[in-house]
Amino acid sequence: MKIFVYHTPEAVPKNVALPDCAIAVDVLRATSTIATALNSGAEGVQAFSDLQTLIDVSESWDSTHRIRIGERGGKTVEGFDLGNSPLDCTPERVKGSRIFISTTNGTRALECIQAAKTVLTAAFINRATVVEYLLQHQPETVWIVGSGWEGSYSLEDTGCAGAVVEGVLKAGKIPLEELAGNDEAVAAVALYRNFQHDLVSLFKHASHGQRLVGLKLYEDLEYCAQIDSLNVLPIQKEIGVLVKH
């Protein structure tokens, strides 16, 4: 197994073979929200980079079992049911519903890897299930793609990528020099090791974490900073649609 880390969708190599497994990461907050929604009993989560496309596609879905999540710049999009907070995705609210989601960054990362053979999403809260899947299935090549922020580097997504690589290192007893497919994977592990005992501090150093602090979303930060708290693995069932594995 070789794991490659790419900081943003724009950094993903073009005109090369897709990996056996691709993992999208948007810790703050799309992939945390996706994992939470599926853990709370959502029927599925369908991701869109474009808001109007989301509205058009979701129109055909029964309105009593449809939830539209829209977020731009950390704020809820007007006219949508929810913003991008995992804390809103309680069983009482989402169980049995299809979630239609579009966020500033995370859904773009998903779109750029959706043609891969296997597509997963990772956050700190479901890191262990991702590691377990990789060790069980042993894909030859793995891409972990961070969402970044509007094309720029994102500290928290790289930290989460490092957490996944670190989990595989420890559980699989694989040397880092054998597992890492690029320098970014090594750097991601180093970043995670530096903050692993205080992930809230990592978020507060990150520009998007500071943005969410400015919006007074402290509880979201604390929730997303939990490690291995959910036993749920979002996996792509069909293009753009994630279900609980």
XYZ file of C-alpha atoms in Angstrom:
245
model
C 0.000 0.000 0.000
C 1.178 3.494 -0.880
C -0.634 6.512 0.553
C -0.390 9.872 -1.209
C -1.615 13.081 0.431
C -2.805 16.041 -1.646
C -3.598 19.250 0.189
C -6.332 20.508 -2.145
C -8.414 19.262 -5.091
C -6.229 21.459 -7.320
C -3.129 19.509 -6.240
C -4.518 16.158 -7.394
C -2.453 14.965 -10.392
C -4.130 15.118 -13.772
C -3.873 12.611 -16.623
C -2.781 9.762 -14.366
C -4.497 6.534 -13.353
C -6.937 6.969 -10.507
C -6.075 5.247 -7.222
C -7.661 2.054 -5.955
C -9.046 4.062 -3.036
C -9.577 7.824 -2.707
C -10.455 9.575 0.544
C -11.906 13.076 0.806
C -11.192 15.085 3.950
C -12.903 18.277 5.093
C -12.682 18.179 8.867
C -14.249 21.630 9.306
C -16.849 20.572 8.535
C -18.262 18.639 5.585
C -16.798 15.181 6.206
C -17.546 15.480 9.922
C -21.144 16.342 9.016
C -21.404 13.479 6.509
C -20.145 10.916 9.029
C -22.502 12.239 11.712
C -25.542 12.263 9.422
C -24.984 8.664 8.347
C -24.336 7.602 11.930
C -27.653 9.236 12.862
C -29.534 7.148 10.307
C -29.623 9.282 7.165
C -30.453 7.137 4.128
C -27.595 8.653 2.167
C -25.668 11.856 1.554
C -25.487 13.289 -1.961
C -22.783 15.901 -2.509
C -22.767 18.812 -4.970
C -20.290 21.596 -5.635
C -23.017 23.737 -7.259
C -25.999 24.965 -5.245
C -28.428 25.225 -8.141
C -27.653 21.677 -9.299
C -28.366 20.480 -5.769
C -31.741 22.213 -5.781
C -32.649 20.843 -9.205
C -31.727 17.238 -8.382
C -33.308 17.257 -4.932
C -36.637 18.513 -6.314
C -37.437 14.961 -7.431
C -37.053 13.661 -3.876
C -39.964 13.378 -1.429
C -39.845 16.644 0.516
C -40.643 14.875 3.796
C -37.474 12.776 3.447
C -35.198 15.432 1.953
C -32.805 17.734 3.785
C -30.826 20.390 1.960
C -27.579 21.470 3.581
C -25.955 24.546 2.097
C -22.904 26.406 3.396
C -20.743 29.171 2.018
C -18.067 30.939 4.034
C -19.074 29.043 7.162
C -22.648 30.349 7.054
C -25.944 28.693 6.126
C -27.124 29.432 2.591
C -30.459 31.256 2.555
C -33.351 28.945 1.729
C -31.592 25.749 2.798
C -32.758 23.576 5.678
C -29.456 23.430 7.530
C -25.944 24.798 7.519
C -22.885 22.603 7.612
C -22.915 21.747 11.319
C -22.613 18.112 12.396
C -24.418 19.045 15.615
C -27.606 19.617 13.616
C -27.553 16.060 12.271
C -29.365 14.370 15.135
C -31.310 11.108 14.620
C -34.550 12.984 15.305
C -33.824 15.317 12.407
C -32.124 13.170 9.745
C -33.077 9.510 10.249
C -34.440 8.001 7.022
C -33.776 11.162 4.985
C -31.559 11.792 1.982
C -29.118 14.616 2.688
C -28.299 16.900 -0.236
C -25.176 18.862 0.678
C -23.089 21.605 -0.869
C -20.268 23.306 1.032
C -17.545 25.798 0.234
C -14.768 23.228 -0.063
C -15.544 19.631 0.929
C -17.945 18.794 -1.866
C -15.357 19.980 -4.411
C -12.869 17.452 -3.024
C -15.423 14.687 -3.371
C -16.198 15.609 -6.965
C -12.549 15.479 -8.023
C -12.151 11.841 -6.843
C -15.616 10.436 -7.439
C -14.506 8.314 -10.417
C -12.067 6.278 -8.292
C -12.828 2.597 -7.690
C -13.516 3.176 -3.989
C -14.353 6.570 -2.490
C -14.457 7.209 1.270
C -14.666 10.262 3.476
C -12.581 10.792 6.592
C -12.640 13.106 9.577
C -11.038 12.819 12.978
C -14.294 11.478 14.408
C -14.330 8.405 12.112
C -10.596 7.973 11.557
C -10.486 4.438 13.030
C -13.058 3.076 10.568
C -11.054 4.432 7.626
C -7.865 2.838 8.962
C -9.674 -0.450 9.483
C -10.971 -0.419 5.912
C -7.516 0.239 4.467
C -5.906 -2.528 6.490
C -8.655 -4.997 5.622
C -8.767 -4.289 1.885
C -5.125 -3.338 1.297
C -5.614 -1.065 -1.752
C -2.389 -0.713 -3.709
C -2.678 3.050 -4.061
C -4.541 5.483 -1.806
C -5.075 9.199 -2.288
C -6.104 11.342 0.668
C -7.381 14.648 -0.686
C -7.821 17.621 1.600
C -10.444 20.207 0.768
C -8.382 23.250 1.635
C -10.026 26.654 1.620
C -10.928 28.015 -1.812
C -7.854 26.392 -3.354
C -5.377 27.129 -0.573
C -3.755 24.881 2.024
C -5.773 23.784 5.047
C -3.971 22.852 8.264
C -6.750 20.729 9.775
C -7.284 18.578 6.670
C -3.581 17.786 6.469
C -3.634 16.916 10.169
C -6.483 14.481 9.576
C -4.660 12.921 6.626
C -1.721 12.442 8.966
C -3.998 10.808 11.539
C -5.121 8.254 8.946
C -1.551 7.505 7.853
C -0.445 7.249 11.490
C -3.270 4.807 12.211
C -2.196 2.558 9.350
C 1.441 2.810 10.462
C 0.673 1.687 14.002
C -1.951 -0.969 13.342
C -0.263 -2.373 10.241
C 3.275 -2.083 11.621
C 4.408 -0.599 8.305
C 7.467 1.707 8.207
C 6.645 5.262 7.137
C 9.195 5.166 4.312
C 7.333 2.189 2.820
C 3.836 3.565 3.306
C 4.284 7.210 2.261
C 3.833 7.807 -1.448
C 4.918 11.442 -1.369
C 6.549 14.023 0.890
C 3.153 15.439 1.812
C 2.241 12.163 3.524
C 5.346 12.375 5.712
C 4.638 16.012 6.566
C 1.019 15.175 7.401
C 2.126 12.560 9.930
C 4.528 15.025 11.534
C 1.756 17.623 11.832
C -0.655 15.155 13.403
C 1.931 13.926 15.905
C 2.556 17.503 16.991
C -1.127 18.188 17.757
C -2.590 14.722 18.403
C -3.273 15.400 22.086
C -4.862 18.802 21.480
C -6.723 18.905 18.189
C -8.733 21.954 19.265
C -5.414 23.817 19.397
C -4.711 22.654 15.830
C -8.059 24.085 14.757
C -7.370 27.398 16.470
C -4.100 27.709 14.555
C -5.899 27.013 11.271
C -7.354 29.917 9.307
C -10.722 28.209 8.876
C -10.805 27.261 12.532
C -10.308 30.941 13.332
C -13.091 31.762 10.902
C -15.456 29.425 12.759
C -14.365 30.873 16.100
C -15.331 34.260 14.690
C -18.776 32.818 13.947
C -18.911 31.545 17.570
C -19.089 27.899 16.469
C -16.982 26.660 19.385
C -19.088 23.539 19.937
C -18.539 22.497 16.321
C -14.776 22.758 16.820
C -14.872 20.652 19.973
C -17.060 18.036 18.314
C -14.878 17.787 15.199
C -11.742 17.496 17.379
C -12.863 14.162 18.844
C -10.772 11.243 17.596
C -12.331 7.866 16.689
C -15.656 8.772 18.319
C -17.952 7.369 15.610
C -18.020 3.851 14.224
C -19.192 4.834 10.743
C -17.550 4.681 7.325
C -19.084 6.783 4.538
C -18.506 5.035 1.208
C -19.650 6.011 -2.276
C -22.465 3.767 -3.513
C -22.978 5.575 -6.796
C -21.387 8.713 -8.202
C -21.802 11.470 -5.658
C -23.858 9.418 -3.177
C -22.366 8.256 0.117
C -23.902 5.613 2.371
C -22.924 3.904 5.596
C -20.587 0.969 4.881
